[in-house]
Amino acid sequence: MRDSRIVDLEQLARKNGLDFFPVVFEVVSENTMNNVCAYGLPTRARHWSYGRSYDHQRIYGEMGFSKVFEMITNNDPSYAFVLDSNTEAQNLLIVAHCFGHSDFFKNNITFQGSDRNMARHAAEHANRIDEYIEQYGLDAVERLMDIGFSLDSHIDVHKGLYRKKYPRRHIEERRVKANEFDDLDPAKARRPSMIREVVNATMPPHPERDLLWFFIQYAPLEDWERDILDIVREESFYFYPQRLTKIMNEGWAVYWHAELLHQYKNITPEEMIDFARTHERVVQPGNPFDINPYYLGYRIYKDIEKRWDRMYAEGESSITGRQKIFEVRRDEDDVSFLRNYLTADLVQELKLFTFGRENEEPDQDEDEEVLYEIKSRMREEVVEALVKPRYNNWAPKIVITDASSEKICLRHESEELGTLNFRYAEHMLEYVWELWAAPVELRTKDDNGREVVLLFDEAGFSQRTLEEEFDLDDDGDEEKDEGPFKKTP
Amino acid sequence: MNDSYKDIWELRQPGRRDSERHKVRIRKAIKENLRELIAEENIISSDGKRKVKVPVRYLDMWRFKFGPNSKSKDVGHGEGDPGDIIAKEGKGKGNKAGDQPGEELYDEEVELAEIVDMMLEDLGLPWLKRKENQVEIETEEMVFHDIAEKGLPPNVDLKRTLIENLKRNSIAGKPSFGKIVPDDLRYRVWENVVEKHSNASVILIMDRSGSMTDDKKYIVKSFFFWMVSFLRMKYGNVEVVFIAHDTEAREVGEENFFAISDGGGTRISSGLELAKTIIETRFPTNIWNNYVFSFSDGENWDTDNERCIAMFRELLGMCQAVGYGEVSYTDQFYSWSSWRGHWSTLHDAIKEADDLVGEPRFLQAAIVKREDLYDCLRQFLDVDGKEKP
């Protein structure tokens, strides 16, 4: 693709109000593209799981579907990788598309704390990991990365990447402010003017949801082990906004490649057809049991623009549709975007529905055929089903409530969103047990709404329901002793 | 657009390295989970394929995640009214369908031979004796055992080549590594080493009567699947015979053996008798090492038990080992204690036959749960673990 056309498109994009980082376009082979995509960042530290993604990418590529045309990193400058086999028109689309992404990275609120030099920092991480592998062996480093990745959804973006440790347990003396007439009342006059208060007697002082941070700070780990978890955590903070704005971000990029190419005059009719065909492929609704984020995001922006233009024309809005979507791309994430702008009309127009098991009973015969039925076409239901998995960084909310050298207690807080997968939880507790080097307890609810405590200690995994625990205290029957405890060695 | 760095990007291929590592991890996970993996449906049902699919849940990326939730909703699009059935598990839902609801499942392809290898690494047919060989069983192995100055590039022996290089440079007065010339190159040379073994026939007998539920049959099929895979891999020329029986026994082909179900009552002795006839006519004991493995749920006609004991005795006279495996496995529920009380009448009869109980070449195994399969295989095939008769 001629550089002059990139310059054209860039000028056009800026004229339309897009405000993006410089974009460096790298033309690469399909093989390199598969590599870049598997890692998310081309310079990232090694881990076997990227090998798995790489294989899948490669195999899908060879089978002829889901070819990746482009990939761009949130960085200043933004690096965009473009496939060498793309046609000229595809490249025009991609260049415009990437300006959209880069503008989104730069301006969307969720990206504001994001590391714009991650391409380099990830490379530094990779070097450090390589050194640790050299020194402590691949198995040990990998084990810790496995644990780190398994916890990487559990960060607290509001508290931020860099946080101070909690102050140690200490006693604070505070002056009690006396009322100016207190000395008239003998009882009040005798009250001491200073009170003593124990601060941070328990650890953590508040339920802690940045599990990685807590373990990095307080778990009995070696420095290099902390550093590995730190690297995982840093990269998780970096990727968090992208996970939270997939629909918005892709929709925005699609909106802009369509818009810019529509305005671009220096394009042949053949290229225009090729472009239209590629665009059509990007925004097709796709698999009926899934939602194509490119398509959904694009349609919502178009809808917002249309509605605000109408309101503007009727004097009901002080800003135009175009101004409105710029505002939206700045202020929202996917959750609020869907809640605020996926309207009942649009749900109907896009023929969206929720679906689920016909038989909703919790205990079902595994061999039975499972039937799925359409549940609802109500706007609220659809939005809820779309939004629900996105809470808490796409994970159940788990907090640390109490941690000492004898024991660490976790609690599952997003119970209204569903029950935990206990088989997975068992493995997770083992990981935590390994980090904390003491028994681990997790409180949650089972499918029948009963409080359950999952435990992992030297003896392995066990679980008990709380009601049964009370029963046990009542009659202390020896035989029953083993009843509620299901030990799996 | 910048394609001047294209080649430099091409140099960085971390994906391939990590993909190799991923494969190593899969092997490791398989080894750790053999006990469960061995009864995996999609492996057993991959008859005849060189590569099998192993469910990746053995190498999962663990996370805290929501469980199989029967009430969860997803969003889709298209025509239809609430209440319309739009998909069945495993058909419309694509990747989302798994045997455990709510779990993302996909498979990794692994060579079958590799799994068999891991599983039965140190095992062989017990008490293989040298007979007057007519047909010999051969196993082949490739061994690099020599070094030559001419050879194929992939077989270059780096160490020897460097030594030659060092030698040559030293003679020239520069005791260091330097430019490698063709004269320095040394190649490894291999030879096919053929090991000769004795002949072996293996007769597999399976009860396919009505009392053998699908679950039970499945276990037996799994056992035979691994047994046959193992034998085919380890020995090039093993003869395997399949016998299926209810009250009557007949010899069947391998495909038939695993595919078809019969019905009716059970007479285990019918299978044993046919085995005896086959051995007499086709595998004379002076030439062949014979093995008979019979599987049943033990729900035999009581009147037949005596006949079975007699047949076991007779077969022991013609075979290196005779195995009897009993499957009391059910998927619904089991508990070790409740099961122990329900040994079959045939088993009780065997217990009373002192000579059988005391005979190390008579192998007995019980499979209560799927995971027992692994121990059972090892028990039947473990050479070193047994006293040699």
mmCIF file of N, CA, C and O in Angstrom, chain B residues 76-119:
data_model
loop_
_atom_site.group_PDB
_atom_site.id
_atom_site.type_symbol
_atom_site.label_atom_id
_atom_site.label_comp_id
_atom_site.label_asym_id
_atom_site.label_seq_id
_atom_site.Cartn_x
_atom_site.Cartn_y
_atom_site.Cartn_z
ATOM 1 N N GLY B 76 -28.238 -14.819 21.821
ATOM 2 C CA GLY B 76 -28.089 -15.194 20.426
ATOM 3 C C GLY B 76 -28.954 -14.291 19.569
ATOM 4 O O GLY B 76 -29.514 -13.310 20.055
ATOM 5 N N HIS B 77 -29.068 -14.619 18.298
ATOM 6 C CA HIS B 77 -29.886 -13.770 17.429
ATOM 7 C C HIS B 77 -30.524 -14.610 16.339
ATOM 8 O O HIS B 77 -30.007 -15.669 15.968
ATOM 9 N N GLY B 78 -31.637 -14.154 15.846
ATOM 10 C CA GLY B 78 -32.314 -14.848 14.769
ATOM 11 C C GLY B 78 -33.805 -14.946 15.028
ATOM 12 O O GLY B 78 -34.332 -14.286 15.921
ATOM 13 N N GLU B 79 -34.470 -15.793 14.216
ATOM 14 C CA GLU B 79 -35.923 -15.923 14.309
ATOM 15 C C GLU B 79 -36.306 -16.843 15.458
ATOM 16 O O GLU B 79 -35.470 -17.567 15.983
ATOM 17 N N GLY B 80 -37.585 -16.833 15.783
ATOM 18 C CA GLY B 80 -38.096 -17.764 16.784
ATOM 19 C C GLY B 80 -38.778 -17.053 17.934
ATOM 20 O O GLY B 80 -38.569 -15.865 18.150
ATOM 21 N N ASP B 81 -39.600 -17.817 18.656
ATOM 22 C CA ASP B 81 -40.324 -17.259 19.794
ATOM 23 C C ASP B 81 -39.812 -17.889 21.074
ATOM 24 O O ASP B 81 -39.290 -18.996 21.055
ATOM 25 N N PRO B 82 -40.015 -17.166 22.178
ATOM 26 C CA PRO B 82 -39.643 -17.756 23.466
ATOM 27 C C PRO B 82 -40.306 -19.117 23.624
ATOM 28 O O PRO B 82 -41.486 -19.279 23.316
ATOM 29 N N GLY B 83 -39.523 -20.101 24.072
ATOM 30 C CA GLY B 83 -40.037 -21.452 24.214
ATOM 31 C C GLY B 83 -39.634 -22.358 23.061
ATOM 32 O O GLY B 83 -39.665 -23.571 23.183
ATOM 33 N N ASP B 84 -39.229 -21.771 21.933
ATOM 34 C CA ASP B 84 -38.786 -22.589 20.802
ATOM 35 C C ASP B 84 -37.449 -23.233 21.114
ATOM 36 O O ASP B 84 -36.540 -22.575 21.617
ATOM 37 N N ILE B 85 -37.352 -24.525 20.801
ATOM 38 C CA ILE B 85 -36.072 -25.232 20.968
ATOM 39 C C ILE B 85 -35.169 -24.852 19.793
ATOM 40 O O ILE B 85 -35.561 -24.978 18.635
ATOM 41 N N ILE B 86 -33.977 -24.373 20.107
ATOM 42 C CA ILE B 86 -33.110 -23.926 19.015
ATOM 43 C C ILE B 86 -31.834 -24.731 18.910
ATOM 44 O O ILE B 86 -31.115 -24.632 17.924
ATOM 45 N N ALA B 87 -31.510 -25.511 19.936
ATOM 46 C CA ALA B 87 -30.274 -26.282 19.844
ATOM 47 C C ALA B 87 -30.299 -27.457 20.800
ATOM 48 O O ALA B 87 -31.019 -27.450 21.800
ATOM 49 N N LYS B 88 -29.528 -28.457 20.441
ATOM 50 C CA LYS B 88 -29.306 -29.572 21.350
ATOM 51 C C LYS B 88 -27.833 -29.574 21.708
ATOM 52 O O LYS B 88 -27.006 -29.176 20.894
ATOM 53 N N GLU B 89 -27.551 -30.043 22.898
ATOM 54 C CA GLU B 89 -26.152 -30.077 23.328
ATOM 55 C C GLU B 89 -25.307 -30.844 22.314
ATOM 56 O O GLU B 89 -25.653 -31.931 21.889
ATOM 57 N N GLY B 90 -24.204 -30.214 21.972
ATOM 58 C CA GLY B 90 -23.283 -30.900 21.071
ATOM 59 C C GLY B 90 -23.583 -30.680 19.612
ATOM 60 O O GLY B 90 -22.799 -31.031 18.771
ATOM 61 N N LYS B 91 -24.733 -30.070 19.315
ATOM 62 C CA LYS B 91 -25.034 -29.853 17.909
ATOM 63 C C LYS B 91 -24.914 -28.378 17.546
ATOM 64 O O LYS B 91 -23.974 -27.980 16.897
ATOM 65 N N GLY B 92 -25.841 -27.584 18.041
ATOM 66 C CA GLY B 92 -25.846 -26.187 17.623
ATOM 67 C C GLY B 92 -24.862 -25.318 18.367
ATOM 68 O O GLY B 92 -24.468 -24.276 17.884
ATOM 69 N N LYS B 93 -24.476 -25.754 19.560
ATOM 70 C CA LYS B 93 -23.738 -24.826 20.390
ATOM 71 C C LYS B 93 -22.232 -24.812 20.145
ATOM 72 O O LYS B 93 -21.501 -24.096 20.805
ATOM 73 N N GLY B 94 -21.815 -25.628 19.246
ATOM 74 C CA GLY B 94 -20.405 -25.590 18.874
ATOM 75 C C GLY B 94 -19.499 -25.863 20.042
ATOM 76 O O GLY B 94 -19.713 -26.812 20.783
ATOM 77 N N ASN B 95 -18.536 -25.006 20.228
ATOM 78 C CA ASN B 95 -17.519 -25.238 21.244
ATOM 79 C C ASN B 95 -18.070 -25.247 22.655
ATOM 80 O O ASN B 95 -17.431 -25.741 23.566
ATOM 81 N N LYS B 96 -19.216 -24.655 22.816
ATOM 82 C CA LYS B 96 -19.706 -24.534 24.181
ATOM 83 C C LYS B 96 -20.162 -25.871 24.743
ATOM 84 O O LYS B 96 -20.317 -26.029 25.931
ATOM 85 N N ALA B 97 -20.403 -26.813 23.876
ATOM 86 C CA ALA B 97 -20.904 -28.086 24.357
ATOM 87 C C ALA B 97 -19.769 -28.950 24.869
ATOM 88 O O ALA B 97 -18.743 -29.100 24.229
ATOM 89 N N GLY B 98 -19.940 -29.503 26.033
ATOM 90 C CA GLY B 98 -18.938 -30.415 26.568
ATOM 91 C C GLY B 98 -19.656 -31.444 27.369
ATOM 92 O O GLY B 98 -20.866 -31.396 27.497
ATOM 93 N N ASP B 99 -18.942 -32.388 27.913
ATOM 94 C CA ASP B 99 -19.649 -33.382 28.692
ATOM 95 C C ASP B 99 -19.956 -32.857 30.084
ATOM 96 O O ASP B 99 -20.777 -33.364 30.795
ATOM 97 N N GLN B 100 -19.247 -31.799 30.456
ATOM 98 C CA GLN B 100 -19.560 -31.136 31.709
ATOM 99 C C GLN B 100 -20.123 -29.778 31.354
ATOM 100 O O GLN B 100 -19.412 -28.952 30.802
ATOM 101 N N PRO B 101 -21.367 -29.546 31.683
ATOM 102 C CA PRO B 101 -21.927 -28.260 31.288
ATOM 103 C C PRO B 101 -21.095 -27.114 31.857
ATOM 104 O O PRO B 101 -20.606 -27.204 32.976
ATOM 105 N N GLY B 102 -20.956 -26.092 31.094
ATOM 106 C CA GLY B 102 -20.254 -24.921 31.599
ATOM 107 C C GLY B 102 -18.757 -24.999 31.479
ATOM 108 O O GLY B 102 -18.065 -24.073 31.861
ATOM 109 N N GLU B 103 -18.233 -26.115 30.977
ATOM 110 C CA GLU B 103 -16.790 -26.183 30.842
ATOM 111 C C GLU B 103 -16.416 -26.039 29.379
ATOM 112 O O GLU B 103 -17.015 -26.651 28.515
ATOM 113 N N GLU B 104 -15.422 -25.229 29.131
ATOM 114 C CA GLU B 104 -14.967 -25.107 27.764
ATOM 115 C C GLU B 104 -14.089 -26.313 27.489
ATOM 116 O O GLU B 104 -13.149 -26.567 28.205
ATOM 117 N N LEU B 105 -14.445 -27.014 26.444
ATOM 118 C CA LEU B 105 -13.686 -28.216 26.159
ATOM 119 C C LEU B 105 -13.128 -28.155 24.762
ATOM 120 O O LEU B 105 -13.800 -27.769 23.842
ATOM 121 N N TYR B 106 -11.906 -28.499 24.634
ATOM 122 C CA TYR B 106 -11.430 -28.825 23.303
ATOM 123 C C TYR B 106 -10.378 -29.902 23.430
ATOM 124 O O TYR B 106 -9.935 -30.216 24.520
ATOM 125 N N ASP B 107 -10.053 -30.484 22.322
ATOM 126 C CA ASP B 107 -9.199 -31.658 22.369
ATOM 127 C C ASP B 107 -7.828 -31.371 21.821
ATOM 128 O O ASP B 107 -7.641 -30.495 21.002
ATOM 129 N N GLU B 108 -6.872 -32.122 22.299
ATOM 130 C CA GLU B 108 -5.542 -32.074 21.735
ATOM 131 C C GLU B 108 -5.285 -33.415 21.059
ATOM 132 O O GLU B 108 -5.651 -34.451 21.587
ATOM 133 N N GLU B 109 -4.654 -33.368 19.921
ATOM 134 C CA GLU B 109 -4.351 -34.615 19.242
ATOM 135 C C GLU B 109 -3.030 -35.177 19.742
ATOM 136 O O GLU B 109 -2.038 -34.482 19.821
ATOM 137 N N VAL B 110 -3.056 -36.428 20.102
ATOM 138 C CA VAL B 110 -1.848 -37.089 20.588
ATOM 139 C C VAL B 110 -1.757 -38.438 19.899
ATOM 140 O O VAL B 110 -2.764 -39.074 19.620
ATOM 141 N N GLU B 111 -0.534 -38.870 19.628
ATOM 142 C CA GLU B 111 -0.351 -40.185 19.033
ATOM 143 C C GLU B 111 -0.810 -41.254 20.019
ATOM 144 O O GLU B 111 -0.394 -41.254 21.179
ATOM 145 N N LEU B 112 -1.611 -42.150 19.525
ATOM 146 C CA LEU B 112 -2.097 -43.241 20.363
ATOM 147 C C LEU B 112 -0.923 -44.035 20.931
ATOM 148 O O LEU B 112 -0.874 -44.379 22.111
ATOM 149 N N ALA B 113 0.036 -44.299 20.039
ATOM 150 C CA ALA B 113 1.183 -45.109 20.444
ATOM 151 C C ALA B 113 1.880 -44.491 21.654
ATOM 152 O O ALA B 113 2.380 -45.195 22.534
ATOM 153 N N GLU B 114 1.867 -43.161 21.676
ATOM 154 C CA GLU B 114 2.557 -42.478 22.756
ATOM 155 C C GLU B 114 1.884 -42.734 24.105
ATOM 156 O O GLU B 114 2.544 -42.933 25.122
ATOM 157 N N ILE B 115 0.555 -42.729 24.068
ATOM 158 C CA ILE B 115 -0.174 -42.975 25.315
ATOM 159 C C ILE B 115 0.047 -44.409 25.775
ATOM 160 O O ILE B 115 0.338 -44.666 26.938
ATOM 161 N N VAL B 116 -0.079 -45.321 24.838
ATOM 162 C CA VAL B 116 0.115 -46.727 25.181
ATOM 163 C C VAL B 116 1.511 -46.908 25.778
ATOM 164 O O VAL B 116 1.708 -47.613 26.766
ATOM 165 N N ASP B 117 2.441 -46.245 25.147
ATOM 166 C CA ASP B 117 3.816 -46.301 25.592
ATOM 167 C C ASP B 117 3.951 -45.882 27.049
ATOM 168 O O ASP B 117 4.553 -46.553 27.872
ATOM 169 N N MET B 118 3.363 -44.719 27.335
ATOM 170 C CA MET B 118 3.463 -44.190 28.690
ATOM 171 C C MET B 118 2.798 -45.123 29.675
ATOM 172 O O MET B 118 3.263 -45.345 30.770
ATOM 173 N N MET B 119 1.676 -45.661 29.214
ATOM 174 C CA MET B 119 0.852 -46.419 30.127
ATOM 175 C C MET B 119 1.492 -47.736 30.495
ATOM 176 O O MET B 119 1.480 -48.167 31.636
#
